[in-house]
Amino acid sequence: LQPLGMDSTGFNDNFKRIRKNRALGYEPAEDSDTGDYQTAVSFCGGYGDGAILTTIGDLFRWDQNFYHNCLGDGSPELITQILTPAALNSGEMTNYSFGLMVRDYKGLRLISHGGAWAGYRAEMIRFPDQRLSVICLANLTSINPSGLALQVAVLYLSDHLSETTSAAGAEI
């Protein structure tokens, strides 16, 4: 994270620690017909999925590294490897590559990754050939960041999209 200048990203290794500018995750309150909300709490600390805290600014720095790599020796080979989908033992190709989904969406190459944990929701989509990325972070379980990010991208890319998409690229 340091080589990319992602100073606001780190592991939530102590869920009790107060973190500056941290948003809490929320969910509809149990047995509430009034529209009340409650905090969605994860008592997990440590490492792995659900344990990374970040910001839009740091995710932008992460995104920009796919265009101008500064990790390792700075060569584009690292990015090529990260974006190369895996093959199954049968030889069939997947759309999964080092934690990223790589597929076609209405004729355009789309790279994405999203997540959900304890009231938090996230999606980051990239149309690399058009140099458009959309990052959506939310802190309410009922928000669909994948759909919102795609809606924003479609607004910007409407002149570039074909009417059809492959089965693998039907939805984020």
Tab-separated table of N, CA, C and O in Angstrom, residues 67 105 108-111 125-134 149-150 153-154 157 161 172:
chain	number	residue	atom	x	y	z
A	67	TYR	N	-2.968	1.657	-14.873
A	67	TYR	CA	-2.586	2.381	-16.081
A	67	TYR	C	-1.099	2.718	-16.090
A	67	TYR	O	-0.486	2.775	-17.150
A	105	TYR	N	-18.905	-6.372	-21.163
A	105	TYR	CA	-20.204	-5.793	-20.869
A	105	TYR	C	-20.616	-4.949	-22.072
A	105	TYR	O	-20.004	-3.927	-22.361
A	108	LEU	N	-17.779	-3.992	-24.337
A	108	LEU	CA	-16.610	-3.345	-23.737
A	108	LEU	C	-16.009	-4.243	-22.670
A	108	LEU	O	-16.723	-4.937	-21.956
A	109	ARG	N	-14.681	-4.202	-22.563
A	109	ARG	CA	-14.006	-4.964	-21.513
A	109	ARG	C	-14.268	-4.296	-20.171
A	109	ARG	O	-14.089	-3.086	-20.010
A	110	LEU	N	-14.685	-5.101	-19.196
A	110	LEU	CA	-15.030	-4.629	-17.855
A	110	LEU	C	-14.231	-5.415	-16.830
A	110	LEU	O	-14.176	-6.643	-16.882
A	111	ILE	N	-13.622	-4.703	-15.903
A	111	ILE	CA	-12.888	-5.313	-14.798
A	111	ILE	C	-13.538	-4.800	-13.515
A	111	ILE	O	-13.759	-3.595	-13.361
A	125	ILE	N	-15.642	-0.627	-10.571
A	125	ILE	CA	-15.646	-1.141	-11.934
A	125	ILE	C	-14.721	-0.287	-12.787
A	125	ILE	O	-14.565	0.917	-12.552
A	126	ARG	N	-14.101	-0.923	-13.750
A	126	ARG	CA	-13.157	-0.228	-14.629
A	126	ARG	C	-13.410	-0.690	-16.064
A	126	ARG	O	-13.459	-1.882	-16.339
A	127	PHE	N	-13.572	0.266	-16.944
A	127	PHE	CA	-13.591	0.022	-18.379
A	127	PHE	C	-12.252	0.550	-18.873
A	127	PHE	O	-12.126	1.734	-19.200
A	128	PRO	N	-11.213	-0.293	-18.877
A	128	PRO	CA	-9.858	0.206	-19.093
A	128	PRO	C	-9.629	0.821	-20.470
A	128	PRO	O	-8.863	1.783	-20.586
A	129	ASP	N	-10.259	0.297	-21.501
A	129	ASP	CA	-10.032	0.828	-22.843
A	129	ASP	C	-10.633	2.223	-23.004
A	129	ASP	O	-10.193	3.001	-23.847
A	130	GLN	N	-11.626	2.544	-22.200
A	130	GLN	CA	-12.239	3.872	-22.221
A	130	GLN	C	-11.701	4.749	-21.076
A	130	GLN	O	-12.104	5.899	-20.942
A	131	ARG	N	-10.830	4.172	-20.260
A	131	ARG	CA	-10.232	4.846	-19.114
A	131	ARG	C	-11.291	5.448	-18.183
A	131	ARG	O	-11.177	6.587	-17.729
A	132	LEU	N	-12.300	4.632	-17.909
A	132	LEU	CA	-13.352	5.049	-16.996
A	132	LEU	C	-13.428	4.063	-15.846
A	132	LEU	O	-13.540	2.859	-16.057
A	133	SER	N	-13.375	4.586	-14.644
A	133	SER	CA	-13.556	3.781	-13.439
A	133	SER	C	-14.628	4.432	-12.585
A	133	SER	O	-14.716	5.657	-12.527
A	134	VAL	N	-15.428	3.590	-11.937
A	134	VAL	CA	-16.451	4.073	-11.024
A	134	VAL	C	-16.280	3.306	-9.716
A	134	VAL	O	-16.238	2.075	-9.712
A	149	ALA	N	-22.930	1.709	-9.581
A	149	ALA	CA	-21.702	1.946	-10.341
A	149	ALA	C	-21.940	1.703	-11.827
A	149	ALA	O	-21.482	2.468	-12.682
A	150	LEU	N	-22.649	0.650	-12.144
A	150	LEU	CA	-22.928	0.342	-13.538
A	150	LEU	C	-23.819	1.414	-14.171
A	150	LEU	O	-23.607	1.804	-15.319
A	153	ALA	N	-21.601	4.296	-15.064
A	153	ALA	CA	-20.772	3.971	-16.226
A	153	ALA	C	-21.583	4.021	-17.514
A	153	ALA	O	-21.112	4.540	-18.536
A	154	VAL	N	-22.801	3.489	-17.481
A	154	VAL	CA	-23.649	3.488	-18.672
A	154	VAL	C	-23.955	4.916	-19.114
A	154	VAL	O	-23.987	5.209	-20.309
A	157	LEU	N	-20.802	6.004	-20.902
A	157	LEU	CA	-20.372	5.176	-22.034
A	157	LEU	C	-21.492	4.825	-23.004
A	157	LEU	O	-21.298	3.984	-23.875
A	161	LEU	N	-21.627	1.502	-26.060
A	161	LEU	CA	-22.187	0.207	-25.668
A	161	LEU	C	-23.003	-0.407	-26.795
A	161	LEU	O	-23.789	0.280	-27.441
A	172	ILE	N	-23.121	-7.426	-12.995
A	172	ILE	CA	-21.955	-7.344	-12.113
A	172	ILE	C	-22.297	-8.107	-10.861
A	172	ILE	O	-23.357	-8.048	-10.362
